[in-house]
Coordinates of C-alpha atoms in Angstrom, one line a residue:
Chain A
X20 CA -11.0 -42.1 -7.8
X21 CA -7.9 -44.4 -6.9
X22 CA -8.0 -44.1 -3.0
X23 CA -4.5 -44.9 -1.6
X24 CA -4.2 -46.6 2.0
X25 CA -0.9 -46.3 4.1
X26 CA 0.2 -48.0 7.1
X27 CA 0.9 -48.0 9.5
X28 CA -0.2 -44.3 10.4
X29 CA 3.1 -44.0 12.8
X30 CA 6.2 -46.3 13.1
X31 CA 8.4 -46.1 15.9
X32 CA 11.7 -47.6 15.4
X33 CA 15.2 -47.0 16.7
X34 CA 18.4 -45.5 14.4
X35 CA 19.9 -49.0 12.4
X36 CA 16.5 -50.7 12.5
X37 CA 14.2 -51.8 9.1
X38 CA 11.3 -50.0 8.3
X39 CA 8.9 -51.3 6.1
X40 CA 5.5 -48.7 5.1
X41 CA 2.4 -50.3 3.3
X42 CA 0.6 -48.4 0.8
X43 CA -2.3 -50.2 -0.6
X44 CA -4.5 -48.8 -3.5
X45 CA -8.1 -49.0 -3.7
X46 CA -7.6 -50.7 -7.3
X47 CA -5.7 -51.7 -9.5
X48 CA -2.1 -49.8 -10.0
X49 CA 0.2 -49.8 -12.9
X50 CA 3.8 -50.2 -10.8
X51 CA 5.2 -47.6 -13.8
X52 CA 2.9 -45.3 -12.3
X53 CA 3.1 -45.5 -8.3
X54 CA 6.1 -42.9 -6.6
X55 CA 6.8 -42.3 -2.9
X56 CA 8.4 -39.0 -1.1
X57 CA 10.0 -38.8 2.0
X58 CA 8.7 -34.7 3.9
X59 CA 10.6 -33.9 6.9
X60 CA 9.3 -30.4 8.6
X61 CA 9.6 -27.7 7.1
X62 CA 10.2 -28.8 3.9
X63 CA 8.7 -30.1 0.5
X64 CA 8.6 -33.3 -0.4
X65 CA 11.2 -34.6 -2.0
X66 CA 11.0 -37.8 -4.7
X67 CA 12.1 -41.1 -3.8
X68 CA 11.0 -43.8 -5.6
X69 CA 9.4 -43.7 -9.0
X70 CA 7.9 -46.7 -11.1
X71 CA 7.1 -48.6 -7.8
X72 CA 11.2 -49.2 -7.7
X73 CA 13.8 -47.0 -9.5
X74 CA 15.0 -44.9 -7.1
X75 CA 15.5 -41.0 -8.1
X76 CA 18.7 -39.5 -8.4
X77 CA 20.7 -39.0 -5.2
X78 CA 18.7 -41.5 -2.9
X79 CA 20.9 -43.8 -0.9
X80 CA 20.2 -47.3 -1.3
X81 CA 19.3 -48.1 2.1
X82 CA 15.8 -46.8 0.4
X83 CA 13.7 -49.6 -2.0
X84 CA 10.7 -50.5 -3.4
X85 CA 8.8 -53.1 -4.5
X86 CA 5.1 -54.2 -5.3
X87 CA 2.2 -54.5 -8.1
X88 CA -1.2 -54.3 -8.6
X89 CA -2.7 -52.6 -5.2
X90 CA 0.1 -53.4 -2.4
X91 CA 3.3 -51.7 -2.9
X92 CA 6.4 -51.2 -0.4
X93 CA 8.8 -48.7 0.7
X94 CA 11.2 -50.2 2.7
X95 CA 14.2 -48.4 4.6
X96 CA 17.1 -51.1 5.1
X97 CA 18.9 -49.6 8.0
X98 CA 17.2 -46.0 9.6
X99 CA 19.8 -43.3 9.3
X100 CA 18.7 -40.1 12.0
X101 CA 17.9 -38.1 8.8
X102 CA 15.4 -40.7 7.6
X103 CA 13.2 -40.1 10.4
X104 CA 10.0 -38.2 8.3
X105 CA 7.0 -38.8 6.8
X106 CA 6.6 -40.5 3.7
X107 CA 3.6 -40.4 1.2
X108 CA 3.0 -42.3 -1.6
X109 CA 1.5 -41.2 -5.3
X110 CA -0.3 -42.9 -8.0
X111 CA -1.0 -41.4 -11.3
X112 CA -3.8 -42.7 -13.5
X113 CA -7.6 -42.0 -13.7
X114 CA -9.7 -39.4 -11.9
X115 CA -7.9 -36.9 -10.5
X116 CA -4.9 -37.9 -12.7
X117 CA -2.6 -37.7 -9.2
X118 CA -3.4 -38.9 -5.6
X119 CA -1.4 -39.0 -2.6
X120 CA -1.6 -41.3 0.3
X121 CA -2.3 -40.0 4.1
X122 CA 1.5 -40.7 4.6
X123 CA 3.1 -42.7 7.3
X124 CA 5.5 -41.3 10.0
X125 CA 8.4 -42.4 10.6
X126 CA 9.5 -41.5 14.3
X127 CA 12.3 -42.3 16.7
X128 CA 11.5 -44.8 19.3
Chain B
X2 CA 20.0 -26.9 -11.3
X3 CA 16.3 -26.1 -11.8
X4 CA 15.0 -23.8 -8.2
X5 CA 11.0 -23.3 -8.1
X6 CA 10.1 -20.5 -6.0
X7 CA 6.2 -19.4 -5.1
X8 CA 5.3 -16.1 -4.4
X9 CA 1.9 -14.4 -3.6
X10 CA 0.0 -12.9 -0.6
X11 CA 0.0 -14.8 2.6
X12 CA -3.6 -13.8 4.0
X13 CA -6.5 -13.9 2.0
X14 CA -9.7 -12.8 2.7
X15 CA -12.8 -15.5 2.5
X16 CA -15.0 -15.2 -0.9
X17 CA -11.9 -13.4 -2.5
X18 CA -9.7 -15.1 -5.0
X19 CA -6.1 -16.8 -3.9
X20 CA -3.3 -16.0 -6.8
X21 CA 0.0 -17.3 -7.1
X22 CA 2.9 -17.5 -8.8
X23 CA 5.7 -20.0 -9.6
X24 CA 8.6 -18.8 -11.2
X25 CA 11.4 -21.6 -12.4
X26 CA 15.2 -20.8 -13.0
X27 CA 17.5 -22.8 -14.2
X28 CA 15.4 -24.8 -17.0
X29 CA 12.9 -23.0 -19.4
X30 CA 9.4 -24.2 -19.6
X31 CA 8.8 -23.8 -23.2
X32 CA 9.3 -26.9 -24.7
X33 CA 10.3 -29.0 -22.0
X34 CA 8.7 -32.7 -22.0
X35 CA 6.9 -31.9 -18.4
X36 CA 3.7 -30.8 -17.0
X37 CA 4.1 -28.3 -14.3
X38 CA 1.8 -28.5 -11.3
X39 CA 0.7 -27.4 -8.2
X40 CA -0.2 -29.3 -5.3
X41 CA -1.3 -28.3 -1.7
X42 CA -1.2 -29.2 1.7
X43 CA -3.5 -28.1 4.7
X44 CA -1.0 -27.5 8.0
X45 CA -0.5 -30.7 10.0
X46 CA -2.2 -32.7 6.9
X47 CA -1.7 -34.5 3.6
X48 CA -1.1 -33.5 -0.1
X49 CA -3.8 -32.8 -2.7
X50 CA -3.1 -32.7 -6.0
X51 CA -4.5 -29.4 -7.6
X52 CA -3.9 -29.3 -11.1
X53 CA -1.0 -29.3 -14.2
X54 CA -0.2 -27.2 -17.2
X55 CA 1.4 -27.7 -20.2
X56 CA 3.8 -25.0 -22.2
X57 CA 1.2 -24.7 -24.8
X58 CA -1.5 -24.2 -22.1
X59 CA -2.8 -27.7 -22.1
X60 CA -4.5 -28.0 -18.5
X61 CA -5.4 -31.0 -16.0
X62 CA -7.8 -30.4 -13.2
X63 CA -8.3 -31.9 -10.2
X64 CA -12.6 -32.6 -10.6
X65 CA -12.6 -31.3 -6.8
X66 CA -11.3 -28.0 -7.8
X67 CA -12.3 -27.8 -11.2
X68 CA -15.0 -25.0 -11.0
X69 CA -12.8 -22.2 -8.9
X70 CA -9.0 -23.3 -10.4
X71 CA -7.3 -22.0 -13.7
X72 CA -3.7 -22.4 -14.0
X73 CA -1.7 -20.6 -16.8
X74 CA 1.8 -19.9 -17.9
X75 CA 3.8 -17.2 -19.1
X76 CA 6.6 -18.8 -20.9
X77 CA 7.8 -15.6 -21.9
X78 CA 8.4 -14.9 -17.9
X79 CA 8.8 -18.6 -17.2
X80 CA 6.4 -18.8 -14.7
X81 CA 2.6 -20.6 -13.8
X82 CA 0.4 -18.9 -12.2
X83 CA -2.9 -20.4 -9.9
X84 CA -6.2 -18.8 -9.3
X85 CA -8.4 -20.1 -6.6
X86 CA -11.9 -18.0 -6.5
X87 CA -14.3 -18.0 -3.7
X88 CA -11.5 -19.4 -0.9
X89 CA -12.6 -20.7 2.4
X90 CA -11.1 -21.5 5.7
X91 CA -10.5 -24.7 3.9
X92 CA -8.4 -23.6 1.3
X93 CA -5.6 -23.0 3.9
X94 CA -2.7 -24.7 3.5
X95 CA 0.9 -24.8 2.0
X96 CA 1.1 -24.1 -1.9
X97 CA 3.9 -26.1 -4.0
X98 CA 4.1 -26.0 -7.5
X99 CA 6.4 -28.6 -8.7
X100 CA 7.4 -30.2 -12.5
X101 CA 6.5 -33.4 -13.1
X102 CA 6.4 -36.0 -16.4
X103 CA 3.7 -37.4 -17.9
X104 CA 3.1 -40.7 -20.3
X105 CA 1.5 -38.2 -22.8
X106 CA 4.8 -36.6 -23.2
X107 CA 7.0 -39.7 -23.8
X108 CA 7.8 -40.7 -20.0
X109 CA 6.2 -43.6 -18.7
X110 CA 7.3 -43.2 -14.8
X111 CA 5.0 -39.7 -14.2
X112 CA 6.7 -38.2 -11.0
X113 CA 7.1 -35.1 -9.4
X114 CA 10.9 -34.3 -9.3
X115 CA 11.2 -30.5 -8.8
X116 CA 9.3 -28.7 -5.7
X117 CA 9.4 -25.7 -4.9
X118 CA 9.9 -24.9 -0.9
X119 CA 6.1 -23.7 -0.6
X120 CA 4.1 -21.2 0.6
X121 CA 1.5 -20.8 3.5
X122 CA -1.8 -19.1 2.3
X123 CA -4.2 -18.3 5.2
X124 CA -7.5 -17.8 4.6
X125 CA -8.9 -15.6 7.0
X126 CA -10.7 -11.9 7.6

């Protein structure tokens, strides 16, 4: 099983500030094959980035990724009031075909 | 615009069997190039990836749920449907199905798109 690591658990920041969330897999990740989704309260979760960085349709560009191999990158240029969630990342690949990360909050400071 | 909406009992009782269903508007599941899953989440905690169906029935289980989970569809209701036997107080959590693609199917950046808003299933006497 591909066991994904985020971090930090929480990340306090102020409204205009850069966030930057880890998520690091326990192998070996195709970047076609690693998402991430933002879940405020409430609510499902709701697609982001796809193919480590494409984003999905609708997503500001204040939201990018990046990475390969086991360490990939969400980052959050500039922290809007509605960005303030918690965001998981997703691999697909192996056995079970998805997994999520733990997630990583996202609060105001 | 494709909706996804869950429905099924709220409280179920321990040993019993949790059933839901996911109907989708707006898109029709029969021949579509997606897998259509569902995914859960325990209150207060992360997301586990339960299993996906294919129109024609074609299944992908999660090996930790493998022996109590069958997922089917009705195409000719457009809807999937999950069956959970012998639940436990750790079977509690939010129920999403959602659509998602698949490298099997042509698209080589799987990712779950469509959600639907959930639903809380307590297990509980």
């Amino acid at each position: 099983e591909i066991v994904l690591t985020q971090s930090p658990g929480t990340l306090s920041l102020s409204p205009g500030e850069r966030a930057t969330l880890s998520c690091r897999a326990s192998q070996s990740v195709s970047s076609s094959y690693l998402a991430w989704y933002q879940q405020k309260p409430g609510q499902a979760p709701r697609l982001l980035i796809y193919g480590a960085s494409s984003r999905a349709t609708g997503i500001p560009d204040r939201f990018s990724g990046s990475g390969s191999g086991t360490d990939f990158t969400l980052t959050i240029s500039r922290l809007e009031p509605e960005d303030f969630a918690v965001y998981y990342c997703q691999q697909y690949g192996g056995s079970p075909l998805f997994t999520f990360g733990p997630g990583t909050k996202v609060d105001i400071k | 615009q494709l909706q996804l909406q869950e429905s099924g009992p709220g409280l179920v009782k321990p040993s019993e069997t949790l059933s839901l269903t996911c109907t989708v508007s707006g898109g029709s599941i029969r021949g579509s190039s997606y897998y259509w899953g569902w995914i859960r989440q325990p209150p207060g905690k992360g997301l586990e990836w339960i299993g996906s169906i294919y129109f024609s029935g074609s299944t992908y289980y999660n090996p930790s749920l493998q022996s109590r989970v069958t997922i089917s569809v009705d195409t000719s209701r457009n809807q999937l449907s999950l069956k959970l036997t012998s639940v436990t107080a750790a079977d509690t959590a939010f129920y999403y199905c959602a659509r998602h693609s698949s490298p099997s199917l042509g698209d080589l950046l799987p990712r779950f798109d469509y959600w639907g808003q959930g639903t809380l299933v307590t297990v509980s006497s």
